[in-house]
Structures are given as structure tokens and as C-alpha cells.
Amino acid sequence: YLKGVAVQADDKGAFVIATDGHRALAFCQSREAHEGAAVNIIIPSDIVAAIKPNKYEERATLTQDSAPHWRLDYYGTSVIFAPIDGTFPDWRRICPKEASGETAQFNPEYVGDMAKAAKALGVKSASGAIKMAHNGEGPAIVTFGPDVDGFGLIMPTRANYGRDGYTTTPSWAR
């Protein structure tokens, strides 16, 4: 139901956040690196989807074009768009201060999506930089190594033992 990526900037820094309620990614740019006034917009997902990671370390820049339109410049391309009129969820509310270490179960597609995010960030999964800290019934914290000022969150699945018929191996395997 969420249709975009939030960009929020204030005196603490600039933040880019995406979530669908089951998983989230958040990245920070320090206030020193962020230039400009306070920002709180939602970039439509089709605009974000048009940005493709490349082997160059090109960063996207976001500037207000003419109210209410904004311009996103990335690798020689400019896209002008109108932000989504709405309020992004309070992403800080779901961020745990630390993980409990209590194990949980996760949708494997969501774990795979964190690996895809790491790849887009240029993090090699074989390097051991990607870590997932379990947090019981709360969101697990996914980190991408010391060079990435950002993290992911994955909500655990709720146990449904025996109710869906998929909790035992097939009889032909026993």
C-alpha cells in the first residue's frame, strides 16, 4: 500500500527510507554532507524504479524545481516529478535500539531482498559484511558493513505450526 520512498532532511541529516510494513531500508547522509533546507517528501515508486544501480559511485541529487515539483538527477538523467501527497509512516518508531538475539522465522523472499539491497550498495555478501541480528517477535536488524550508513529491518513471520499443512516432510521422504 505504500507507493514511494521518503526523503526527510532536518538538522540531524538527510534520510532516505523505504518500507512496505514487512521490511524497511533506511540510509543517512550526515548534516555536514546535506546542504539545504528541511525536506519531507515521498518520491513516487515509479520514479525510484527508473534509477538503476551502476558500477560507478554516482549519487542521486534531489532539488526543488518549482513548487510543488522536484528534480532528481542521476548519472546524466533528470526526472521532474510531483511528490506523493501523504504522510510516510513513523519509521523511527519501529527501530529497535538493539536486538535481543532471540531467534525468529522470516519470509525467505524478504531475506533475499536484503541481499539484493546489499548488492545494489556494492557490498559483497561473501565478505561477511552483511549481518542479521534476530530480535524475537520484533524486527530483525540487517546491517551492510562499516562502509554503509544504513540498515534494514525485517519483521518476523508468526508461527503457524500445523495449521497450513507445511510443517512436516512429505510421507514419501520418510
Short mmCIF file of C-alpha atoms in Angstrom, two decimals:
data_model
loop_
_atom_site.label_atom_id
_atom_site.label_comp_id
_atom_site.label_asym_id
_atom_site.label_seq_id
_atom_site.Cartn_x
_atom_site.Cartn_y
_atom_site.Cartn_z
CA TYR A 1 0.00 0.00 0.00
CA LEU A 2 3.00 2.30 0.29
CA LYS A 3 3.80 3.77 -3.09
CA GLY A 4 7.06 5.61 -2.63
CA VAL A 5 10.33 6.35 -0.90
CA ALA A 6 10.55 9.03 1.78
CA VAL A 7 13.27 11.66 1.81
CA GLN A 8 13.49 13.53 5.08
CA ALA A 9 16.12 16.12 5.96
CA ASP A 10 16.48 18.12 9.13
CA ASP A 11 19.20 19.34 11.44
CA LYS A 12 20.24 15.70 12.15
CA GLY A 13 20.92 14.85 8.49
CA ALA A 14 19.22 13.60 5.36
CA PHE A 15 17.43 10.25 5.38
CA VAL A 16 16.08 8.00 2.64
CA ILE A 17 13.55 5.43 3.84
CA ALA A 18 11.54 2.73 2.11
CA THR A 19 9.14 0.27 3.73
CA ASP A 20 6.20 -1.93 2.92
CA GLY A 21 5.25 -2.73 6.51
CA HIS A 22 7.11 -6.07 6.47
CA ARG A 23 10.60 -4.82 5.70
CA ALA A 24 12.33 -1.46 5.66
CA LEU A 25 15.55 0.16 4.50
CA ALA A 26 16.88 3.43 5.91
CA PHE A 27 20.01 5.34 4.95
CA CYS A 28 21.54 8.51 6.34
CA GLN A 29 23.67 11.31 4.96
CA SER A 30 25.27 13.46 7.66
CA ARG A 31 24.12 17.03 8.16
CA GLU A 32 27.57 18.20 7.05
CA ALA A 33 27.08 16.47 3.67
CA HIS A 34 23.45 17.61 3.39
CA GLU A 35 23.00 21.10 2.04
CA GLY A 36 19.72 22.90 2.12
CA ALA A 37 16.51 23.38 3.99
CA ALA A 38 14.36 20.86 5.79
CA VAL A 39 12.69 18.34 3.47
CA ASN A 40 9.89 15.83 3.98
CA ILE A 41 8.66 14.35 0.70
CA ILE A 42 7.68 10.98 -0.74
CA ILE A 43 9.13 10.17 -4.15
CA PRO A 44 6.74 8.02 -6.23
CA SER A 45 7.95 4.44 -6.64
CA ASP A 46 7.91 4.63 -10.46
CA ILE A 47 10.45 7.47 -10.30
CA VAL A 48 12.66 5.48 -7.91
CA ALA A 49 12.37 2.36 -10.10
CA ALA A 50 13.81 4.33 -13.01
CA ILE A 51 17.11 4.69 -11.12
CA LYS A 52 19.31 1.71 -11.86
CA PRO A 53 22.42 0.97 -9.81
CA ASN A 54 25.63 1.05 -11.81
CA LYS A 55 29.26 0.27 -11.23
CA TYR A 56 30.03 3.96 -10.73
CA GLU A 57 29.57 5.57 -7.36
CA GLU A 58 27.24 8.20 -8.75
CA ARG A 59 24.89 9.68 -6.17
CA ALA A 60 21.46 10.98 -6.95
CA THR A 61 20.77 14.62 -6.16
CA LEU A 62 17.36 15.95 -5.27
CA THR A 63 16.42 19.61 -5.67
CA GLN A 64 13.17 21.50 -5.63
CA ASP A 65 12.40 22.56 -9.18
CA SER A 66 9.33 24.74 -8.91
CA ALA A 67 6.81 24.10 -6.17
CA PRO A 68 5.39 21.53 -5.90
CA HIS A 69 7.73 19.79 -8.35
CA TRP A 70 11.13 18.30 -7.56
CA ARG A 71 14.01 17.18 -9.78
CA LEU A 72 16.01 14.01 -9.33
CA ASP A 73 19.36 13.99 -11.14
CA TYR A 74 21.20 10.73 -11.54
CA TYR A 75 24.02 9.74 -13.89
CA GLY A 76 23.23 12.32 -16.53
CA THR A 77 19.46 11.93 -16.35
CA SER A 78 16.99 14.38 -14.82
CA VAL A 79 13.46 13.48 -13.85
CA ILE A 80 10.92 16.05 -12.69
CA PHE A 81 8.10 14.76 -10.51
CA ALA A 82 5.42 15.78 -8.04
CA PRO A 83 5.82 14.14 -4.63
CA ILE A 84 3.08 11.92 -3.27
CA ASP A 85 0.64 13.91 -1.18
CA GLY A 86 0.60 11.98 2.07
CA THR A 87 2.36 11.14 5.30
CA PHE A 88 5.05 8.48 5.45
CA PRO A 89 4.86 6.09 8.44
CA ASP A 90 6.91 6.98 11.52
CA TRP A 91 9.81 4.67 10.66
CA ARG A 92 11.81 5.54 13.78
CA ARG A 93 9.05 4.08 15.96
CA ILE A 94 9.80 0.54 14.75
CA CYS A 95 13.61 0.81 15.05
CA PRO A 96 14.87 -1.27 17.97
CA LYS A 97 17.79 0.15 19.93
CA GLU A 98 19.37 -3.29 19.97
CA ALA A 99 18.45 -6.85 19.11
CA SER A 100 17.54 -9.41 21.77
CA GLY A 101 19.22 -12.30 19.97
CA GLU A 102 16.05 -14.39 20.28
CA THR A 103 15.69 -16.30 17.02
CA ALA A 104 12.69 -15.97 14.76
CA GLN A 105 11.42 -17.11 11.38
CA PHE A 106 11.45 -14.89 8.30
CA ASN A 107 9.94 -14.89 4.87
CA PRO A 108 12.90 -16.08 2.74
CA GLU A 109 12.00 -13.61 -0.02
CA TYR A 110 12.47 -10.73 2.42
CA VAL A 111 15.88 -12.04 3.47
CA GLY A 112 16.77 -12.33 -0.23
CA ASP A 113 15.63 -8.74 -0.79
CA MET A 114 18.16 -7.57 1.81
CA ALA A 115 20.86 -9.43 -0.14
CA LYS A 116 19.69 -7.63 -3.32
CA ALA A 117 19.90 -4.30 -1.48
CA ALA A 118 23.44 -5.15 -0.37
CA LYS A 119 24.39 -5.96 -3.95
CA ALA A 120 22.95 -2.64 -5.16
CA LEU A 121 25.04 -0.94 -2.47
CA GLY A 122 28.16 -2.69 -3.75
CA VAL A 123 28.52 -4.89 -0.66
CA LYS A 124 29.89 -8.35 -1.38
CA SER A 125 27.88 -10.97 0.51
CA ALA A 126 30.93 -13.23 0.64
CA SER A 127 32.79 -10.57 2.64
CA GLY A 128 30.73 -11.27 5.74
CA ALA A 129 29.74 -7.60 5.95
CA ILE A 130 26.01 -8.37 5.83
CA LYS A 131 24.70 -9.27 9.29
CA MET A 132 21.20 -10.04 10.55
CA ALA A 133 20.55 -9.65 14.28
CA HIS A 134 17.50 -11.59 15.42
CA ASN A 135 15.05 -9.85 17.71
CA GLY A 136 12.33 -12.39 18.58
CA GLU A 137 8.87 -11.00 17.79
CA GLY A 138 10.39 -7.60 16.92
CA PRO A 139 12.09 -6.62 13.68
CA ALA A 140 15.49 -8.14 12.93
CA ILE A 141 18.22 -5.62 12.19
CA VAL A 142 20.17 -6.09 8.95
CA THR A 143 23.45 -4.21 8.58
CA PHE A 144 25.60 -3.92 5.48
CA GLY A 145 29.06 -3.35 6.93
CA PRO A 146 31.03 -0.37 8.19
CA ASP A 147 31.02 1.46 4.86
CA VAL A 148 27.22 1.75 4.63
CA ASP A 149 25.47 4.28 6.84
CA GLY A 150 22.15 2.50 6.73
CA PHE A 151 20.30 -0.61 7.80
CA GLY A 152 17.37 -2.84 7.03
CA LEU A 153 14.60 -4.23 9.19
CA ILE A 154 12.68 -7.44 8.58
CA MET A 155 9.55 -8.32 10.52
CA PRO A 156 9.40 -11.97 11.56
CA THR A 157 6.64 -14.28 10.42
CA ARG A 158 4.26 -15.54 13.06
CA ALA A 159 4.44 -19.24 13.88
CA ASN A 160 1.58 -21.18 12.32
CA TYR A 161 2.63 -24.73 13.12
CA GLY A 162 0.33 -27.41 11.78
CA ARG A 163 -2.37 -25.03 10.54
CA ASP A 164 -1.09 -24.65 7.00
CA GLY A 165 -0.13 -28.27 6.34
CA TYR A 166 3.51 -27.47 5.57
CA THR A 167 5.17 -28.27 8.88
CA THR A 168 6.14 -31.87 8.13
CA THR A 169 8.11 -33.51 5.38
CA PRO A 170 6.03 -35.43 2.82
CA SER A 171 5.38 -39.06 3.68
CA TRP A 172 7.42 -40.19 0.66
CA ALA A 173 10.53 -38.66 2.26
CA ARG A 174 10.29 -40.66 5.49
#
